[in-house]
């Protein structure tokens, strides 16, 4: 897997998520060795088939390619893959870059950048960072189920607030309500945009 060398493997780092398991990369015919999947330990109760693959990311603020016709230049994606399992998600094909498939693997094998918060503080403090707006939720939902376990968005929003760095969040996860305090604090010092994707036309249901 592309990030195999970035896995969190320190003893005691995540005892509930064993990672030292038989290789399965060859089964995908990718020709790349070293893909090791964790046991099916649930990210949350009721999601027994959802795996968490913990990695230490080397960077967290991503530049959007100039050819992309989107109204932002920078993004943060604390997760790869998404437990919402929306069949229409355009980000599915990005899982194939990790030697995982764009179907069930995308829905259940979630790459977690466990150092996202501390890494973001470092990158925001760099003299090379110009303080441009950062978009979140443009690839996979930052408030998917895994966020309930890892709490990366609280760290990320706090870091953006402390640097008064503008940002936007797009989500369909109600877990964003947990972070309203931080979002309000950030909005008092910089530009903040929050958008919610509603998966139903039934007003009673989505309310």
PDB file of C-alpha atoms in Angstrom:
ATOM      1  CA  UNK A   1       0.000   0.000   0.000  1.00  0.00           C
ATOM      2  CA  UNK A   2       1.183   3.503  -0.785  1.00  0.00           C
ATOM      3  CA  UNK A   3       1.385   4.508   2.898  1.00  0.00           C
ATOM      4  CA  UNK A   4       2.618   1.203   4.283  1.00  0.00           C
ATOM      5  CA  UNK A   5       5.764   2.782   5.760  1.00  0.00           C
ATOM      6  CA  UNK A   6       3.660   5.428   7.502  1.00  0.00           C
ATOM      7  CA  UNK A   7       1.575   3.016   9.551  1.00  0.00           C
ATOM      8  CA  UNK A   8       1.292   3.506  13.291  1.00  0.00           C
ATOM      9  CA  UNK A   9       3.064   0.425  14.618  1.00  0.00           C
ATOM     10  CA  UNK A  10       4.546   1.572  17.924  1.00  0.00           C
ATOM     11  CA  UNK A  11       3.737  -0.878  20.740  1.00  0.00           C
ATOM     12  CA  UNK A  12       0.659   0.239  22.619  1.00  0.00           C
ATOM     13  CA  UNK A  13      -0.218   2.968  20.115  1.00  0.00           C
ATOM     14  CA  UNK A  14      -3.574   1.429  19.253  1.00  0.00           C
ATOM     15  CA  UNK A  15      -4.104  -1.914  21.002  1.00  0.00           C
ATOM     16  CA  UNK A  16      -7.692  -2.142  19.799  1.00  0.00           C
ATOM     17  CA  UNK A  17      -6.557  -2.079  16.150  1.00  0.00           C
ATOM     18  CA  UNK A  18      -4.004  -4.877  15.534  1.00  0.00           C
ATOM     19  CA  UNK A  19      -2.051  -4.283  12.333  1.00  0.00           C
ATOM     20  CA  UNK A  20       0.531  -7.088  12.112  1.00  0.00           C
ATOM     21  CA  UNK A  21      -1.465  -9.480   9.940  1.00  0.00           C
ATOM     22  CA  UNK A  22      -0.850 -11.588   6.808  1.00  0.00           C
ATOM     23  CA  UNK A  23      -0.234  -9.774   3.550  1.00  0.00           C
ATOM     24  CA  UNK A  24      -3.190  -9.543   1.212  1.00  0.00           C
ATOM     25  CA  UNK A  25      -1.815  -7.136  -1.395  1.00  0.00           C
ATOM     26  CA  UNK A  26      -0.984  -9.898  -3.850  1.00  0.00           C
ATOM     27  CA  UNK A  27      -4.623 -10.950  -3.917  1.00  0.00           C
ATOM     28  CA  UNK A  28      -5.471  -7.704  -5.697  1.00  0.00           C
ATOM     29  CA  UNK A  29      -3.008  -8.356  -8.477  1.00  0.00           C
ATOM     30  CA  UNK A  30      -1.365  -5.001  -7.941  1.00  0.00           C
ATOM     31  CA  UNK A  31       2.184  -6.320  -7.929  1.00  0.00           C
ATOM     32  CA  UNK A  32       2.945  -4.214  -4.836  1.00  0.00           C
ATOM     33  CA  UNK A  33       3.997  -5.963  -1.655  1.00  0.00           C
ATOM     34  CA  UNK A  34       3.353  -4.929   1.911  1.00  0.00           C
ATOM     35  CA  UNK A  35      -0.404  -4.283   2.065  1.00  0.00           C
ATOM     36  CA  UNK A  36      -1.464  -5.507   5.481  1.00  0.00           C
ATOM     37  CA  UNK A  37      -5.061  -5.189   6.582  1.00  0.00           C
ATOM     38  CA  UNK A  38      -6.114  -4.981  10.243  1.00  0.00           C
ATOM     39  CA  UNK A  39      -8.587  -7.419  11.759  1.00  0.00           C
ATOM     40  CA  UNK A  40     -12.251  -6.389  11.352  1.00  0.00           C
ATOM     41  CA  UNK A  41     -12.408  -4.350  14.544  1.00  0.00           C
ATOM     42  CA  UNK A  42     -15.397  -1.979  14.490  1.00  0.00           C
ATOM     43  CA  UNK A  43     -14.741   1.749  14.270  1.00  0.00           C
ATOM     44  CA  UNK A  44     -18.001   2.138  16.167  1.00  0.00           C
ATOM     45  CA  UNK A  45     -20.574  -0.225  17.637  1.00  0.00           C
ATOM     46  CA  UNK A  46     -22.689  -1.670  14.855  1.00  0.00           C
ATOM     47  CA  UNK A  47     -19.970  -1.326  12.200  1.00  0.00           C
ATOM     48  CA  UNK A  48     -18.162  -4.626  12.700  1.00  0.00           C
ATOM     49  CA  UNK A  49     -16.884  -4.717   9.109  1.00  0.00           C
ATOM     50  CA  UNK A  50     -15.279  -1.261   9.244  1.00  0.00           C
ATOM     51  CA  UNK A  51     -11.480  -1.268   9.557  1.00  0.00           C
ATOM     52  CA  UNK A  52      -9.299   1.627  10.662  1.00  0.00           C
ATOM     53  CA  UNK A  53      -5.853   1.837   9.051  1.00  0.00           C
ATOM     54  CA  UNK A  54      -3.820   4.287  11.139  1.00  0.00           C
ATOM     55  CA  UNK A  55      -1.003   6.208   9.461  1.00  0.00           C
ATOM     56  CA  UNK A  56       1.274   9.134  10.221  1.00  0.00           C
ATOM     57  CA  UNK A  57       0.753  11.571   7.339  1.00  0.00           C
ATOM     58  CA  UNK A  58       3.775  13.462   6.017  1.00  0.00           C
ATOM     59  CA  UNK A  59       1.664  16.464   4.996  1.00  0.00           C
ATOM     60  CA  UNK A  60      -1.913  17.500   5.707  1.00  0.00           C
ATOM     61  CA  UNK A  61      -2.642  20.655   3.675  1.00  0.00           C
ATOM     62  CA  UNK A  62      -3.147  19.526   0.086  1.00  0.00           C
ATOM     63  CA  UNK A  63      -2.816  21.734  -2.985  1.00  0.00           C
ATOM     64  CA  UNK A  64      -5.694  21.343  -5.451  1.00  0.00           C
ATOM     65  CA  UNK A  65      -4.467  20.810  -9.040  1.00  0.00           C
ATOM     66  CA  UNK A  66      -4.835  23.911 -11.160  1.00  0.00           C
ATOM     67  CA  UNK A  67      -6.911  22.014 -13.708  1.00  0.00           C
ATOM     68  CA  UNK A  68      -9.612  21.337 -11.124  1.00  0.00           C
ATOM     69  CA  UNK A  69     -12.608  23.608 -11.620  1.00  0.00           C
ATOM     70  CA  UNK A  70     -13.375  24.191  -7.949  1.00  0.00           C
ATOM     71  CA  UNK A  71     -13.525  27.460  -5.974  1.00  0.00           C
ATOM     72  CA  UNK A  72     -10.687  26.584  -3.577  1.00  0.00           C
ATOM     73  CA  UNK A  73      -6.961  25.881  -3.809  1.00  0.00           C
ATOM     74  CA  UNK A  74      -6.275  23.954  -0.609  1.00  0.00           C
ATOM     75  CA  UNK A  75      -7.917  21.051   1.202  1.00  0.00           C
ATOM     76  CA  UNK A  76      -7.509  18.933   4.329  1.00  0.00           C
ATOM     77  CA  UNK A  77      -8.625  15.297   4.348  1.00  0.00           C
ATOM     78  CA  UNK A  78      -8.044  13.625   7.737  1.00  0.00           C
ATOM     79  CA  UNK A  79      -9.551  10.391   6.371  1.00  0.00           C
ATOM     80  CA  UNK A  80      -9.330   8.370   3.150  1.00  0.00           C
ATOM     81  CA  UNK A  81     -12.396   6.260   2.427  1.00  0.00           C
ATOM     82  CA  UNK A  82     -15.803   6.974   3.943  1.00  0.00           C
ATOM     83  CA  UNK A  83     -18.205   4.986   6.089  1.00  0.00           C
ATOM     84  CA  UNK A  84     -21.245   6.820   4.710  1.00  0.00           C
ATOM     85  CA  UNK A  85     -21.019   4.411   1.756  1.00  0.00           C
ATOM     86  CA  UNK A  86     -22.764   6.738  -0.706  1.00  0.00           C
ATOM     87  CA  UNK A  87     -22.879   4.858  -4.006  1.00  0.00           C
ATOM     88  CA  UNK A  88     -22.562   8.065  -6.023  1.00  0.00           C
ATOM     89  CA  UNK A  89     -19.428   9.400  -4.265  1.00  0.00           C
ATOM     90  CA  UNK A  90     -16.942  10.752  -6.820  1.00  0.00           C
ATOM     91  CA  UNK A  91     -14.027  10.131  -4.437  1.00  0.00           C
ATOM     92  CA  UNK A  92     -14.333   6.340  -4.643  1.00  0.00           C
ATOM     93  CA  UNK A  93     -11.678   5.936  -7.314  1.00  0.00           C
ATOM     94  CA  UNK A  94      -9.054   7.554  -5.072  1.00  0.00           C
ATOM     95  CA  UNK A  95      -9.031   4.378  -2.942  1.00  0.00           C
ATOM     96  CA  UNK A  96      -7.536   2.489  -5.869  1.00  0.00           C
ATOM     97  CA  UNK A  97      -4.388   4.602  -5.443  1.00  0.00           C
ATOM     98  CA  UNK A  98      -3.910   2.716  -2.154  1.00  0.00           C
ATOM     99  CA  UNK A  99      -4.283  -0.740  -3.758  1.00  0.00           C
ATOM    100  CA  UNK A 100      -7.815  -0.929  -2.335  1.00  0.00           C
ATOM    101  CA  UNK A 101     -11.003  -1.196  -4.346  1.00  0.00           C
ATOM    102  CA  UNK A 102     -13.494   1.599  -4.969  1.00  0.00           C
ATOM    103  CA  UNK A 103     -16.428  -0.429  -3.650  1.00  0.00           C
ATOM    104  CA  UNK A 104     -16.583  -2.121  -0.258  1.00  0.00           C
ATOM    105  CA  UNK A 105     -12.985  -1.208   0.600  1.00  0.00           C
ATOM    106  CA  UNK A 106     -13.792   2.487   0.192  1.00  0.00           C
ATOM    107  CA  UNK A 107     -16.774   2.074   2.532  1.00  0.00           C
ATOM    108  CA  UNK A 108     -15.062  -0.001   5.208  1.00  0.00           C
ATOM    109  CA  UNK A 109     -11.258   0.350   5.112  1.00  0.00           C
ATOM    110  CA  UNK A 110     -10.730   3.876   6.372  1.00  0.00           C
ATOM    111  CA  UNK A 111      -7.242   5.389   6.376  1.00  0.00           C
ATOM    112  CA  UNK A 112      -6.881   7.606   9.464  1.00  0.00           C
ATOM    113  CA  UNK A 113      -4.194  10.304   9.587  1.00  0.00           C
ATOM    114  CA  UNK A 114      -3.787  10.167  13.349  1.00  0.00           C
ATOM    115  CA  UNK A 115      -1.276  13.042  13.486  1.00  0.00           C
ATOM    116  CA  UNK A 116      -3.485  15.436  11.490  1.00  0.00           C
ATOM    117  CA  UNK A 117      -3.929  17.987  14.297  1.00  0.00           C
ATOM    118  CA  UNK A 118      -0.291  18.381  15.298  1.00  0.00           C
ATOM    119  CA  UNK A 119       0.880  18.299  11.692  1.00  0.00           C
ATOM    120  CA  UNK A 120      -1.588  21.029  10.731  1.00  0.00           C
ATOM    121  CA  UNK A 121      -0.302  23.324  13.479  1.00  0.00           C
ATOM    122  CA  UNK A 122       3.204  22.861  12.133  1.00  0.00           C
ATOM    123  CA  UNK A 123       2.193  23.606   8.540  1.00  0.00           C
ATOM    124  CA  UNK A 124       0.092  26.644   9.476  1.00  0.00           C
ATOM    125  CA  UNK A 125       3.049  28.084  11.370  1.00  0.00           C
ATOM    126  CA  UNK A 126       5.386  27.739   8.396  1.00  0.00           C
ATOM    127  CA  UNK A 127       6.589  30.967   6.815  1.00  0.00           C
ATOM    128  CA  UNK A 128       5.655  29.442   3.464  1.00  0.00           C
ATOM    129  CA  UNK A 129       1.962  29.272   4.363  1.00  0.00           C
ATOM    130  CA  UNK A 130       0.062  32.366   3.200  1.00  0.00           C
ATOM    131  CA  UNK A 131      -3.121  31.791   5.219  1.00  0.00           C
ATOM    132  CA  UNK A 132      -5.388  30.924   2.300  1.00  0.00           C
ATOM    133  CA  UNK A 133      -8.813  29.356   2.783  1.00  0.00           C
ATOM    134  CA  UNK A 134      -8.889  25.591   3.302  1.00  0.00           C
ATOM    135  CA  UNK A 135     -11.795  23.362   2.278  1.00  0.00           C
ATOM    136  CA  UNK A 136     -12.773  20.179   4.130  1.00  0.00           C
ATOM    137  CA  UNK A 137     -15.269  17.517   3.147  1.00  0.00           C
ATOM    138  CA  UNK A 138     -14.471  17.833  -0.546  1.00  0.00           C
ATOM    139  CA  UNK A 139     -13.095  14.306  -0.927  1.00  0.00           C
ATOM    140  CA  UNK A 140     -14.475  12.230   1.941  1.00  0.00           C
ATOM    141  CA  UNK A 141     -16.652  13.333   4.850  1.00  0.00           C
ATOM    142  CA  UNK A 142     -14.561  14.530   7.818  1.00  0.00           C
ATOM    143  CA  UNK A 143     -17.512  13.797  10.124  1.00  0.00           C
ATOM    144  CA  UNK A 144     -17.989  10.165   9.166  1.00  0.00           C
ATOM    145  CA  UNK A 145     -18.224   7.453  11.848  1.00  0.00           C
ATOM    146  CA  UNK A 146     -14.462   7.166  12.336  1.00  0.00           C
ATOM    147  CA  UNK A 147     -14.395  10.769  13.581  1.00  0.00           C
ATOM    148  CA  UNK A 148     -16.389   9.657  16.619  1.00  0.00           C
ATOM    149  CA  UNK A 149     -13.407   7.533  17.673  1.00  0.00           C
ATOM    150  CA  UNK A 150     -10.505   9.766  16.634  1.00  0.00           C
ATOM    151  CA  UNK A 151     -11.766  13.335  17.126  1.00  0.00           C
ATOM    152  CA  UNK A 152      -9.410  14.731  14.484  1.00  0.00           C
ATOM    153  CA  UNK A 153     -11.731  17.541  13.439  1.00  0.00           C
ATOM    154  CA  UNK A 154     -11.720  19.110  16.884  1.00  0.00           C
ATOM    155  CA  UNK A 155      -7.941  19.303  16.691  1.00  0.00           C
ATOM    156  CA  UNK A 156      -8.049  20.642  13.132  1.00  0.00           C
ATOM    157  CA  UNK A 157     -10.661  23.333  13.776  1.00  0.00           C
ATOM    158  CA  UNK A 158      -8.863  24.434  16.939  1.00  0.00           C
ATOM    159  CA  UNK A 159      -5.628  24.802  14.981  1.00  0.00           C
ATOM    160  CA  UNK A 160      -7.349  26.831  12.248  1.00  0.00           C
ATOM    161  CA  UNK A 161      -9.047  28.996  14.877  1.00  0.00           C
ATOM    162  CA  UNK A 162      -5.785  29.703  16.666  1.00  0.00           C
ATOM    163  CA  UNK A 163      -4.194  30.919  13.413  1.00  0.00           C
ATOM    164  CA  UNK A 164      -7.377  32.750  12.287  1.00  0.00           C
ATOM    165  CA  UNK A 165      -7.176  30.758   9.054  1.00  0.00           C
ATOM    166  CA  UNK A 166     -10.380  30.753   6.946  1.00  0.00           C
ATOM    167  CA  UNK A 167     -11.969  27.384   6.179  1.00  0.00           C
ATOM    168  CA  UNK A 168     -15.093  25.618   4.969  1.00  0.00           C
ATOM    169  CA  UNK A 169     -16.671  22.299   5.898  1.00  0.00           C
ATOM    170  CA  UNK A 170     -19.042  20.175   3.823  1.00  0.00           C
ATOM    171  CA  UNK A 171     -20.610  17.217   5.616  1.00  0.00           C
ATOM    172  CA  UNK A 172     -23.663  15.031   5.911  1.00  0.00           C
ATOM    173  CA  UNK A 173     -22.645  13.887   9.392  1.00  0.00           C
ATOM    174  CA  UNK A 174     -24.541  15.151  12.428  1.00  0.00           C
ATOM    175  CA  UNK A 175     -21.335  14.787  14.457  1.00  0.00           C
ATOM    176  CA  UNK A 176     -20.459  18.309  13.356  1.00  0.00           C
ATOM    177  CA  UNK A 177     -22.828  19.484  16.110  1.00  0.00           C
ATOM    178  CA  UNK A 178     -20.245  18.280  18.628  1.00  0.00           C
ATOM    179  CA  UNK A 179     -17.851  20.973  17.386  1.00  0.00           C
ATOM    180  CA  UNK A 180     -20.209  23.952  17.257  1.00  0.00           C
ATOM    181  CA  UNK A 181     -18.315  25.616  20.087  1.00  0.00           C
ATOM    182  CA  UNK A 182     -15.053  25.574  18.142  1.00  0.00           C
ATOM    183  CA  UNK A 183     -16.743  26.565  14.883  1.00  0.00           C
ATOM    184  CA  UNK A 184     -18.335  29.589  16.555  1.00  0.00           C
ATOM    185  CA  UNK A 185     -15.007  30.586  18.078  1.00  0.00           C
ATOM    186  CA  UNK A 186     -13.306  30.291  14.689  1.00  0.00           C
ATOM    187  CA  UNK A 187     -16.061  32.310  13.015  1.00  0.00           C
ATOM    188  CA  UNK A 188     -15.399  35.144  15.462  1.00  0.00           C
ATOM    189  CA  UNK A 189     -11.836  35.573  14.142  1.00  0.00           C
ATOM    190  CA  UNK A 190     -11.979  34.460  10.495  1.00  0.00           C
ATOM    191  CA  UNK A 191     -14.286  33.504   7.624  1.00  0.00           C
ATOM    192  CA  UNK A 192     -15.990  30.142   8.168  1.00  0.00           C
ATOM    193  CA  UNK A 193     -18.448  28.357   5.882  1.00  0.00           C
ATOM    194  CA  UNK A 194     -20.422  25.252   6.875  1.00  0.00           C
ATOM    195  CA  UNK A 195     -22.611  23.377   4.409  1.00  0.00           C
ATOM    196  CA  UNK A 196     -24.679  20.270   5.076  1.00  0.00           C
ATOM    197  CA  UNK A 197     -25.517  17.696   2.429  1.00  0.00           C
ATOM    198  CA  UNK A 198     -29.035  16.388   2.992  1.00  0.00           C
ATOM    199  CA  UNK A 199     -29.683  12.851   1.787  1.00  0.00           C
ATOM    200  CA  UNK A 200     -33.475  13.026   1.725  1.00  0.00           C
ATOM    201  CA  UNK A 201     -36.246  15.193   0.305  1.00  0.00           C
ATOM    202  CA  UNK A 202     -38.423  14.331   3.324  1.00  0.00           C
ATOM    203  CA  UNK A 203     -38.224  17.495   5.430  1.00  0.00           C
ATOM    204  CA  UNK A 204     -39.325  15.751   8.644  1.00  0.00           C
ATOM    205  CA  UNK A 205     -36.676  13.069   8.188  1.00  0.00           C
ATOM    206  CA  UNK A 206     -33.722  15.373   7.476  1.00  0.00           C
ATOM    207  CA  UNK A 207     -34.636  17.775  10.261  1.00  0.00           C
TER     208      UNK A 207
END
